[in-house]
């Protein structure tokens, strides 16, 4: 395959237990738990609980978690690193750093460009602490070693699979599939900054629709409120002792770091030629942990703003319970709207995507002769996909599927001398005769 090895290594665990979909499903569950743990450690438990609720109710998150794509596992690895980083800030020990370093290794091996995007702000933070805090030096070296080990593994994998450490499988499949700007990049032959910005706008627009699925494009409003509040606190820090004390606690630093992670991941993908919109703006998926935590921060800041406004207008110190209950029900209604009015129709739109269905492959597999190779008269990968996934990676399935390649079918006969080779057409199976496939030398290919 053309993809890096990190995610297949994890997905293989699902293959070993006989149910590959369990990998992303379990990863999604752990993502929700890690969001609670991270926000609780950095901020407080209510923030973690609200952030986890927003994540678990996100149509975008749920659809990716139901897919075979690498993003859910990579979000899990990102959250593992963030939790490790937060733990080492409070108590810098290698025991707390090792899980984060291991997550970095797998993240680099799975999605190297994404790894750069989500780790860059924390690499800068780590360098700043390396200079100011001697006890941080072993921690910084541990995280750096994780990145280095993952990079070496990725280069070695490229060397074994493509013959060149710096040549990815992407480029063997599509020579134009590269990161950067200029000629030779993208199917059009040239990727420009303007096209990258256009892709970004398209992805952010879709993000506004499917992040939480709220009406009126409200999805990003809590995030923007949190960023605005953090920016205001940063500007007021030199003039306000209370803000300075808050900064010392580290919550403002985490606000800025999480916001920087979102900006870094989005900004880095401007240099990639495609928006990659598959089950949503998937290139931004690994920033979901930061986004939901900041969204929870923004919602609580909004609630505090209403509380302050009430106190100023009414000169009362306490907000009536009826208003608090009403605000809670409004949020519940938004979440319900996102799941039912936005999520369900959006999920249904992907049924039979690319016109790929379980049938007739399921029926053909059930009716095919045992210990056979079934040749299919198809040319498109979308037609072949539901059959191909039924082949064991070790080619030891009772029924194997292959494309009918005419004269080259003799090669299949030579490779599987102990199997029945049959052609499938119009609901029937016809044995392949050698006369149908003139002999060719397998070694010559």
Tab-separated table of C-alpha atoms in Angstrom:
chain	number	residue	atom	x	y	z
A	1	UNK	CA	0.000	0.000	0.000
A	2	UNK	CA	0.972	3.628	-0.431
A	3	UNK	CA	0.282	4.667	3.157
A	4	UNK	CA	2.790	4.882	6.038
A	5	UNK	CA	2.938	1.887	8.390
A	6	UNK	CA	1.806	3.363	11.721
A	7	UNK	CA	-1.943	2.979	11.346
A	8	UNK	CA	-1.784	-0.465	9.681
A	9	UNK	CA	0.243	-1.628	12.692
A	10	UNK	CA	-2.594	-0.612	15.006
A	11	UNK	CA	-5.339	-1.820	12.661
A	12	UNK	CA	-3.631	-5.217	12.546
A	13	UNK	CA	-4.633	-5.684	16.192
A	14	UNK	CA	-8.253	-5.653	15.060
A	15	UNK	CA	-7.452	-8.182	12.368
A	16	UNK	CA	-5.885	-10.464	14.973
A	17	UNK	CA	-9.084	-10.495	17.038
A	18	UNK	CA	-11.184	-11.008	13.914
A	19	UNK	CA	-13.024	-7.678	13.940
A	20	UNK	CA	-11.026	-4.720	12.498
A	21	UNK	CA	-13.800	-2.105	13.085
A	22	UNK	CA	-13.216	-2.471	16.823
A	23	UNK	CA	-9.970	-0.481	16.507
A	24	UNK	CA	-11.515	2.870	15.634
A	25	UNK	CA	-14.544	2.249	17.837
A	26	UNK	CA	-12.391	1.646	20.915
A	27	UNK	CA	-10.066	4.495	19.949
A	28	UNK	CA	-13.058	6.845	19.822
A	29	UNK	CA	-14.142	5.767	23.297
A	30	UNK	CA	-10.661	6.309	24.686
A	31	UNK	CA	-10.542	9.731	22.984
A	32	UNK	CA	-13.601	10.801	24.960
A	33	UNK	CA	-12.037	9.591	28.218
A	34	UNK	CA	-8.703	11.270	27.472
A	35	UNK	CA	-10.433	14.579	26.742
A	36	UNK	CA	-11.992	14.409	30.222
A	37	UNK	CA	-8.634	13.537	31.784
A	38	UNK	CA	-6.708	16.232	29.904
A	39	UNK	CA	-9.174	19.043	30.548
A	40	UNK	CA	-9.507	17.987	34.203
A	41	UNK	CA	-5.747	18.090	34.665
A	42	UNK	CA	-5.246	21.399	32.850
A	43	UNK	CA	-8.466	23.221	33.833
A	44	UNK	CA	-11.185	21.523	35.908
A	45	UNK	CA	-13.584	18.592	35.798
A	46	UNK	CA	-16.673	20.496	34.496
A	47	UNK	CA	-14.625	21.661	31.510
A	48	UNK	CA	-13.567	18.083	30.839
A	49	UNK	CA	-17.098	16.762	31.136
A	50	UNK	CA	-18.527	19.383	28.776
A	51	UNK	CA	-15.679	18.930	26.277
A	52	UNK	CA	-16.171	15.169	26.258
A	53	UNK	CA	-19.907	15.636	25.713
A	54	UNK	CA	-19.252	17.913	22.742
A	55	UNK	CA	-16.821	15.379	21.277
A	56	UNK	CA	-19.110	12.395	21.749
A	57	UNK	CA	-21.987	14.310	20.114
A	58	UNK	CA	-19.990	15.597	17.153
A	59	UNK	CA	-21.327	14.210	13.833
A	60	UNK	CA	-17.850	14.655	12.361
A	61	UNK	CA	-16.211	12.672	15.159
A	62	UNK	CA	-18.780	9.870	15.097
A	63	UNK	CA	-18.557	9.363	11.336
A	64	UNK	CA	-14.760	9.186	11.328
A	65	UNK	CA	-14.892	6.785	14.277
A	66	UNK	CA	-17.117	4.498	12.208
A	67	UNK	CA	-14.647	4.420	9.313
A	68	UNK	CA	-11.402	2.588	8.581
A	69	UNK	CA	-9.433	5.803	8.175
A	70	UNK	CA	-6.417	6.583	10.341
A	71	UNK	CA	-7.642	9.830	11.889
A	72	UNK	CA	-9.399	8.449	14.976
A	73	UNK	CA	-6.312	6.513	16.068
A	74	UNK	CA	-4.158	9.577	15.369
A	75	UNK	CA	-6.463	11.742	17.494
A	76	UNK	CA	-6.038	9.192	20.284
A	77	UNK	CA	-2.242	9.388	19.920
A	78	UNK	CA	-2.399	13.196	19.934
A	79	UNK	CA	-4.425	13.193	23.164
A	80	UNK	CA	-2.042	10.672	24.735
A	81	UNK	CA	0.840	13.013	24.010
A	82	UNK	CA	-1.027	16.056	25.337
A	83	UNK	CA	-1.948	14.287	28.570
A	84	UNK	CA	1.641	13.123	29.001
A	85	UNK	CA	2.903	16.653	28.324
A	86	UNK	CA	0.502	18.113	30.871
A	87	UNK	CA	1.547	15.508	33.460
A	88	UNK	CA	5.243	16.224	32.979
A	89	UNK	CA	4.674	19.953	33.343
A	90	UNK	CA	3.482	19.335	36.895
A	91	UNK	CA	5.974	16.615	37.729
A	92	UNK	CA	8.777	16.163	35.161
A	93	UNK	CA	9.558	12.450	35.350
A	94	UNK	CA	10.512	10.092	32.553
A	95	UNK	CA	7.805	7.661	33.653
A	96	UNK	CA	5.225	10.280	32.707
A	97	UNK	CA	7.024	11.219	29.505
A	98	UNK	CA	7.386	7.702	28.045
A	99	UNK	CA	3.698	7.248	27.062
A	100	UNK	CA	3.767	10.578	25.245
A	101	UNK	CA	7.013	9.720	23.483
A	102	UNK	CA	5.555	6.389	22.385
A	103	UNK	CA	2.500	8.188	21.031
A	104	UNK	CA	4.801	10.509	19.076
A	105	UNK	CA	6.565	7.510	17.498
A	106	UNK	CA	3.317	6.001	16.225
A	107	UNK	CA	1.899	9.379	15.169
A	108	UNK	CA	4.936	10.111	13.008
A	109	UNK	CA	4.735	6.611	11.532
A	110	UNK	CA	1.027	7.010	10.792
A	111	UNK	CA	0.574	10.573	9.497
A	112	UNK	CA	3.888	12.476	9.413
A	113	UNK	CA	2.459	15.768	8.106
A	114	UNK	CA	-0.267	15.693	10.739
A	115	UNK	CA	2.336	14.893	13.396
A	116	UNK	CA	4.255	18.050	12.514
A	117	UNK	CA	1.060	20.100	12.691
A	118	UNK	CA	-0.135	18.933	16.109
A	119	UNK	CA	3.302	18.713	17.746
A	120	UNK	CA	4.894	21.949	16.515
A	121	UNK	CA	3.444	24.295	19.200
A	122	UNK	CA	4.469	21.899	21.947
A	123	UNK	CA	7.939	21.511	20.490
A	124	UNK	CA	8.294	25.294	20.770
A	125	UNK	CA	6.937	25.193	24.332
A	126	UNK	CA	9.341	22.379	25.185
A	127	UNK	CA	12.306	24.340	23.818
A	128	UNK	CA	11.289	27.357	25.893
A	129	UNK	CA	11.163	25.224	29.029
A	130	UNK	CA	14.438	23.534	28.088
A	131	UNK	CA	16.099	26.910	28.334
A	132	UNK	CA	14.363	28.010	31.541
A	133	UNK	CA	14.008	24.769	33.529
A	134	UNK	CA	16.934	22.322	33.884
A	135	UNK	CA	14.666	19.557	35.217
A	136	UNK	CA	12.799	19.629	31.916
A	137	UNK	CA	15.819	18.624	29.841
A	138	UNK	CA	15.397	14.835	30.186
A	139	UNK	CA	11.709	15.231	29.325
A	140	UNK	CA	12.463	17.284	26.226
A	141	UNK	CA	15.063	14.747	25.119
A	142	UNK	CA	12.559	11.914	25.654
A	143	UNK	CA	9.923	13.560	23.438
A	144	UNK	CA	12.588	14.446	20.857
A	145	UNK	CA	13.788	10.847	20.876
A	146	UNK	CA	10.229	9.728	20.118
A	147	UNK	CA	10.077	12.032	17.111
A	148	UNK	CA	13.515	10.928	15.948
A	149	UNK	CA	12.718	7.231	16.345
A	150	UNK	CA	9.470	7.613	14.413
A	151	UNK	CA	11.249	9.510	11.648
A	152	UNK	CA	13.993	6.895	11.370
A	153	UNK	CA	11.382	4.137	11.229
A	154	UNK	CA	9.474	5.986	8.523
A	155	UNK	CA	12.602	6.543	6.430
A	156	UNK	CA	13.567	2.888	6.830
A	157	UNK	CA	10.088	1.811	5.754
A	158	UNK	CA	10.318	4.017	2.666
A	159	UNK	CA	13.738	2.561	1.884
A	160	UNK	CA	12.354	-0.977	2.033
A	161	UNK	CA	9.189	-0.269	0.062
A	162	UNK	CA	10.179	2.363	-2.509
A	163	UNK	CA	13.958	2.057	-2.589
A	164	UNK	CA	14.431	5.659	-1.457
A	165	UNK	CA	14.134	6.825	2.183
A	166	UNK	CA	12.650	10.135	1.050
A	167	UNK	CA	10.235	8.710	-1.516
A	168	UNK	CA	6.791	7.939	-0.099
A	169	UNK	CA	4.416	5.394	-1.565
A	170	UNK	CA	2.032	8.267	-2.303
A	171	UNK	CA	4.340	9.448	-5.083
A	172	UNK	CA	4.656	6.005	-6.651
A	173	UNK	CA	0.888	5.900	-7.047
A	174	UNK	CA	0.493	9.576	-7.982
A	175	UNK	CA	3.786	11.337	-8.820
A	176	UNK	CA	2.083	14.689	-8.180
A	177	UNK	CA	1.029	13.741	-4.626
A	178	UNK	CA	3.505	15.933	-2.738
A	179	UNK	CA	3.479	18.675	-0.132
A	180	UNK	CA	4.476	22.161	-1.185
A	181	UNK	CA	3.945	24.747	-3.868
A	182	UNK	CA	5.075	24.931	-7.459
A	183	UNK	CA	5.125	22.793	-10.578
A	184	UNK	CA	4.730	19.024	-10.534
A	185	UNK	CA	2.347	19.173	-7.563
A	186	UNK	CA	-1.416	18.443	-7.797
A	187	UNK	CA	-3.269	16.895	-10.768
A	188	UNK	CA	-3.297	20.326	-12.418
A	189	UNK	CA	0.493	20.311	-12.490
A	190	UNK	CA	0.987	23.240	-10.108
A	191	UNK	CA	-0.130	23.999	-6.563
A	192	UNK	CA	-0.336	27.646	-5.522
A	193	UNK	CA	-0.861	29.505	-2.275
A	194	UNK	CA	-4.180	30.818	-3.582
A	195	UNK	CA	-5.422	27.278	-4.201
A	196	UNK	CA	-4.260	26.240	-0.739
A	197	UNK	CA	-6.181	29.110	0.846
A	198	UNK	CA	-9.256	28.185	-1.213
A	199	UNK	CA	-9.008	24.594	0.070
A	200	UNK	CA	-8.719	25.907	3.612
A	201	UNK	CA	-11.810	28.084	3.256
A	202	UNK	CA	-13.734	25.109	1.874
A	203	UNK	CA	-12.686	22.909	4.793
A	204	UNK	CA	-13.489	25.527	7.433
A	205	UNK	CA	-16.896	26.088	5.836
A	206	UNK	CA	-17.617	22.357	6.059
A	207	UNK	CA	-16.223	22.328	9.602
A	208	UNK	CA	-18.826	24.928	10.566
A	209	UNK	CA	-21.540	22.574	9.365
A	210	UNK	CA	-20.522	19.184	10.783
A	211	UNK	CA	-18.366	19.840	13.869
A	212	UNK	CA	-21.435	19.948	16.118
A	213	UNK	CA	-24.156	20.286	13.474
A	214	UNK	CA	-25.713	23.311	15.170
A	215	UNK	CA	-28.007	25.626	13.166
A	216	UNK	CA	-26.887	29.042	11.970
A	217	UNK	CA	-23.230	28.020	11.651
A	218	UNK	CA	-22.735	28.340	15.399
A	219	UNK	CA	-20.276	25.445	15.632
A	220	UNK	CA	-17.102	27.514	15.799
A	221	UNK	CA	-18.540	30.315	17.973
A	222	UNK	CA	-17.546	28.770	21.355
A	223	UNK	CA	-14.011	28.166	20.052
A	224	UNK	CA	-13.715	31.772	18.857
A	225	UNK	CA	-14.997	33.067	22.200
A	226	UNK	CA	-12.342	31.054	24.050
A	227	UNK	CA	-9.581	32.322	21.766
A	228	UNK	CA	-10.815	35.925	22.127
A	229	UNK	CA	-10.887	35.653	25.910
A	230	UNK	CA	-7.390	34.123	25.964
A	231	UNK	CA	-6.105	36.898	23.712
A	232	UNK	CA	-7.635	39.565	25.934
A	233	UNK	CA	-6.132	37.983	29.043
A	234	UNK	CA	-2.732	37.846	27.380
A	235	UNK	CA	-2.906	41.532	26.475
A	236	UNK	CA	-4.061	42.497	29.974
A	237	UNK	CA	-1.545	40.270	31.775
A	238	UNK	CA	1.035	43.048	32.356
A	239	UNK	CA	-1.628	45.327	33.860
A	240	UNK	CA	-3.720	42.930	35.920
A	241	UNK	CA	-2.377	41.033	38.892
A	242	UNK	CA	-5.287	38.598	38.825
A	243	UNK	CA	-4.547	37.752	35.214
A	244	UNK	CA	-0.895	37.310	36.069
A	245	UNK	CA	-1.830	34.833	38.784
A	246	UNK	CA	-4.042	32.963	36.285
A	247	UNK	CA	-1.149	32.847	33.864
A	248	UNK	CA	0.999	31.323	36.594
A	249	UNK	CA	-1.496	28.503	36.969
A	250	UNK	CA	-0.957	27.640	33.344
A	251	UNK	CA	-4.540	27.738	32.094
A	252	UNK	CA	-3.819	30.711	29.821
A	253	UNK	CA	-0.706	28.983	28.522
A	254	UNK	CA	-2.799	25.929	27.653
A	255	UNK	CA	-5.451	28.095	25.991
A	256	UNK	CA	-2.781	29.532	23.735
A	257	UNK	CA	-1.072	26.195	23.117
A	258	UNK	CA	-4.298	24.414	22.147
A	259	UNK	CA	-5.304	27.305	19.886
A	260	UNK	CA	-1.839	27.204	18.329
A	261	UNK	CA	-2.258	23.484	17.661
A	262	UNK	CA	-5.473	24.144	15.715
A	263	UNK	CA	-3.873	26.961	13.725
A	264	UNK	CA	-0.705	24.941	13.094
A	265	UNK	CA	-2.555	21.901	11.733
A	266	UNK	CA	-4.820	23.995	9.522
A	267	UNK	CA	-2.001	26.234	8.317
A	268	UNK	CA	0.303	23.351	7.452
A	269	UNK	CA	-2.290	21.773	5.164
A	270	UNK	CA	-2.451	24.913	3.052
A	271	UNK	CA	0.666	23.450	1.437
A	272	UNK	CA	-1.171	20.256	0.462
A	273	UNK	CA	-2.901	20.327	-2.894
A	274	UNK	CA	-6.209	18.662	-1.962
A	275	UNK	CA	-8.830	19.615	0.644
A	276	UNK	CA	-9.175	15.897	1.453
A	277	UNK	CA	-12.859	16.110	2.296
A	278	UNK	CA	-13.730	12.514	3.047
A	279	UNK	CA	-16.264	12.063	5.867
A	280	UNK	CA	-15.751	15.739	6.641
A	281	UNK	CA	-12.661	17.998	6.733
A	282	UNK	CA	-10.551	15.082	7.864
A	283	UNK	CA	-7.156	16.810	7.729
A	284	UNK	CA	-8.230	18.850	10.762
A	285	UNK	CA	-9.556	15.888	12.719
A	286	UNK	CA	-6.515	15.454	14.984
A	287	UNK	CA	-7.141	18.946	16.398
A	288	UNK	CA	-10.596	17.926	17.659
A	289	UNK	CA	-9.341	17.397	21.210
A	290	UNK	CA	-8.055	20.963	21.364
A	291	UNK	CA	-11.191	22.277	19.656
A	292	UNK	CA	-13.726	20.674	21.995
A	293	UNK	CA	-11.768	21.680	25.094
A	294	UNK	CA	-11.545	25.281	23.901
A	295	UNK	CA	-15.221	25.149	22.923
A	296	UNK	CA	-16.077	24.118	26.482
A	297	UNK	CA	-13.926	26.985	27.747
A	298	UNK	CA	-15.780	29.346	25.431
A	299	UNK	CA	-19.208	28.169	26.596
A	300	UNK	CA	-18.256	28.638	30.238
A	301	UNK	CA	-16.855	32.082	29.412
A	302	UNK	CA	-20.158	32.909	27.707
A	303	UNK	CA	-22.051	31.761	30.802
A	304	UNK	CA	-19.831	33.933	33.018
A	305	UNK	CA	-20.460	36.859	30.691
A	306	UNK	CA	-24.221	36.455	31.024
A	307	UNK	CA	-23.807	36.168	34.790
A	308	UNK	CA	-21.827	39.414	34.915
A	309	UNK	CA	-24.366	41.158	32.670
A	310	UNK	CA	-27.220	39.994	34.915
A	311	UNK	CA	-25.427	41.336	37.988
A	312	UNK	CA	-24.790	44.704	36.348
A	313	UNK	CA	-28.332	45.111	35.015
A	314	UNK	CA	-30.265	43.788	38.013
A	315	UNK	CA	-27.748	44.616	40.770
A	316	UNK	CA	-28.236	41.105	42.088
A	317	UNK	CA	-25.348	38.849	42.947
A	318	UNK	CA	-27.044	35.549	42.146
A	319	UNK	CA	-28.439	34.346	38.845
A	320	UNK	CA	-31.877	32.676	39.133
A	321	UNK	CA	-31.847	28.927	38.776
A	322	UNK	CA	-34.436	29.257	36.020
A	323	UNK	CA	-31.919	31.051	33.784
A	324	UNK	CA	-29.236	28.436	34.489
A	325	UNK	CA	-31.684	25.641	33.696
A	326	UNK	CA	-32.778	27.423	30.538
A	327	UNK	CA	-29.195	27.786	29.358
A	328	UNK	CA	-28.540	24.095	30.022
A	329	UNK	CA	-31.639	23.072	28.081
A	330	UNK	CA	-30.618	25.353	25.206
A	331	UNK	CA	-27.271	23.562	24.971
A	332	UNK	CA	-28.976	20.169	25.146
A	333	UNK	CA	-31.325	21.259	22.360
A	334	UNK	CA	-28.370	22.328	20.205
A	335	UNK	CA	-26.667	18.970	20.758
A	336	UNK	CA	-29.872	17.115	19.912
A	337	UNK	CA	-30.318	19.206	16.779
A	338	UNK	CA	-26.742	18.453	15.736
A	339	UNK	CA	-27.203	14.703	16.087
A	340	UNK	CA	-30.707	14.357	14.641
A	341	UNK	CA	-31.223	17.210	12.190
A	342	UNK	CA	-27.643	17.399	10.900
A	343	UNK	CA	-25.880	14.176	11.817
A	344	UNK	CA	-28.328	11.498	10.686
A	345	UNK	CA	-29.035	12.978	7.207
A	346	UNK	CA	-25.330	13.651	6.707
A	347	UNK	CA	-24.371	10.108	7.711
A	348	UNK	CA	-27.016	8.648	5.413
A	349	UNK	CA	-25.554	10.584	2.485
A	350	UNK	CA	-22.503	8.314	2.651
A	351	UNK	CA	-24.476	5.104	2.231
A	352	UNK	CA	-23.328	3.479	-0.986
A	353	UNK	CA	-20.681	6.165	-1.456
A	354	UNK	CA	-18.816	5.706	-4.756
A	355	UNK	CA	-21.680	3.277	-5.451
A	356	UNK	CA	-19.974	0.686	-3.213
A	357	UNK	CA	-22.349	-1.763	-1.513
A	358	UNK	CA	-21.985	-5.054	0.347
A	359	UNK	CA	-24.132	-6.677	-2.320
A	360	UNK	CA	-23.676	-8.458	-4.651
A	361	UNK	CA	-20.232	-9.321	-3.239
A	362	UNK	CA	-21.744	-10.975	-0.165
A	363	UNK	CA	-24.012	-13.215	-2.275
A	364	UNK	CA	-21.271	-14.078	-4.764
A	365	UNK	CA	-18.940	-15.062	-1.914
A	366	UNK	CA	-21.631	-17.320	-0.431
A	367	UNK	CA	-22.402	-19.023	-3.760
A	368	UNK	CA	-18.868	-19.401	-5.117
A	369	UNK	CA	-17.294	-22.900	-5.147
A	370	UNK	CA	-15.100	-23.564	-2.093
A	371	UNK	CA	-11.339	-23.314	-2.562
A	372	UNK	CA	-11.716	-21.185	-5.674
A	373	UNK	CA	-10.460	-18.022	-7.319
A	374	UNK	CA	-13.330	-16.032	-8.796
A	375	UNK	CA	-12.471	-13.816	-11.776
A	376	UNK	CA	-14.618	-10.702	-12.017
A	377	UNK	CA	-15.344	-8.849	-15.288
A	378	UNK	CA	-14.762	-5.379	-13.796
A	379	UNK	CA	-12.363	-2.525	-14.455
A	380	UNK	CA	-13.053	0.139	-11.806
A	381	UNK	CA	-11.591	-0.025	-8.299
A	382	UNK	CA	-14.981	0.989	-6.921
A	383	UNK	CA	-16.504	-2.156	-8.430
A	384	UNK	CA	-13.623	-4.299	-7.172
A	385	UNK	CA	-13.512	-2.841	-3.633
A	386	UNK	CA	-16.342	-4.864	-1.981
A	387	UNK	CA	-14.840	-8.066	-3.389
A	388	UNK	CA	-11.200	-7.262	-2.690
A	389	UNK	CA	-11.753	-6.647	1.043
A	390	UNK	CA	-12.945	-10.257	1.348
A	391	UNK	CA	-9.506	-11.561	0.382
A	392	UNK	CA	-7.337	-12.588	3.305
A	393	UNK	CA	-4.001	-10.741	3.393
A	394	UNK	CA	-2.392	-14.195	3.336
A	395	UNK	CA	-4.556	-15.286	0.361
A	396	UNK	CA	-5.823	-18.278	2.312
A	397	UNK	CA	-9.561	-17.450	2.175
A	398	UNK	CA	-11.872	-20.191	0.976
A	399	UNK	CA	-12.842	-17.905	-1.895
A	400	UNK	CA	-10.460	-15.372	-3.448
A	401	UNK	CA	-11.463	-12.626	-5.855
A	402	UNK	CA	-9.422	-11.199	-8.712
A	403	UNK	CA	-10.064	-9.118	-11.782
A	404	UNK	CA	-10.528	-10.963	-15.051
A	405	UNK	CA	-7.417	-9.965	-17.005
A	406	UNK	CA	-7.992	-12.070	-20.113
A	407	UNK	CA	-4.698	-13.491	-21.414
A	408	UNK	CA	-2.970	-12.863	-18.096
A	409	UNK	CA	-5.381	-15.160	-16.255
A	410	UNK	CA	-2.880	-17.955	-16.861
A	411	UNK	CA	-0.662	-16.298	-14.271
A	412	UNK	CA	-3.405	-16.716	-11.684
A	413	UNK	CA	-3.754	-20.388	-12.621
A	414	UNK	CA	0.006	-20.813	-12.176
A	415	UNK	CA	0.055	-19.106	-8.779
A	416	UNK	CA	-2.943	-21.066	-7.443
A	417	UNK	CA	-2.559	-24.558	-8.933
A	418	UNK	CA	-4.573	-26.151	-6.100
A	419	UNK	CA	-7.617	-23.921	-6.510
A	420	UNK	CA	-10.528	-23.907	-8.918
A	421	UNK	CA	-10.326	-20.804	-11.100
A	422	UNK	CA	-13.774	-19.722	-12.278
A	423	UNK	CA	-15.262	-16.767	-14.091
A	424	UNK	CA	-18.261	-14.975	-12.646
A	425	UNK	CA	-20.785	-13.418	-15.009
A	426	UNK	CA	-24.539	-12.797	-14.926
A	427	UNK	CA	-25.001	-14.665	-11.660
A	428	UNK	CA	-23.190	-17.835	-12.773
A	429	UNK	CA	-19.744	-19.405	-12.455
A	430	UNK	CA	-17.861	-20.848	-15.432
A	431	UNK	CA	-14.629	-22.849	-15.016
A	432	UNK	CA	-11.648	-21.199	-16.644
A	433	UNK	CA	-10.057	-23.296	-19.349
A	434	UNK	CA	-6.443	-22.907	-20.281
A	435	UNK	CA	-7.579	-22.172	-23.823
A	436	UNK	CA	-9.316	-19.097	-22.423
A	437	UNK	CA	-6.014	-17.826	-21.084
A	438	UNK	CA	-3.000	-18.529	-23.319
A	439	UNK	CA	0.061	-19.572	-21.371
A	440	UNK	CA	2.542	-16.839	-20.441
A	441	UNK	CA	5.624	-16.953	-18.347
A	442	UNK	CA	4.945	-15.849	-14.802
A	443	UNK	CA	8.668	-15.221	-14.278
A	444	UNK	CA	8.753	-12.809	-17.195
A	445	UNK	CA	6.656	-10.315	-15.221
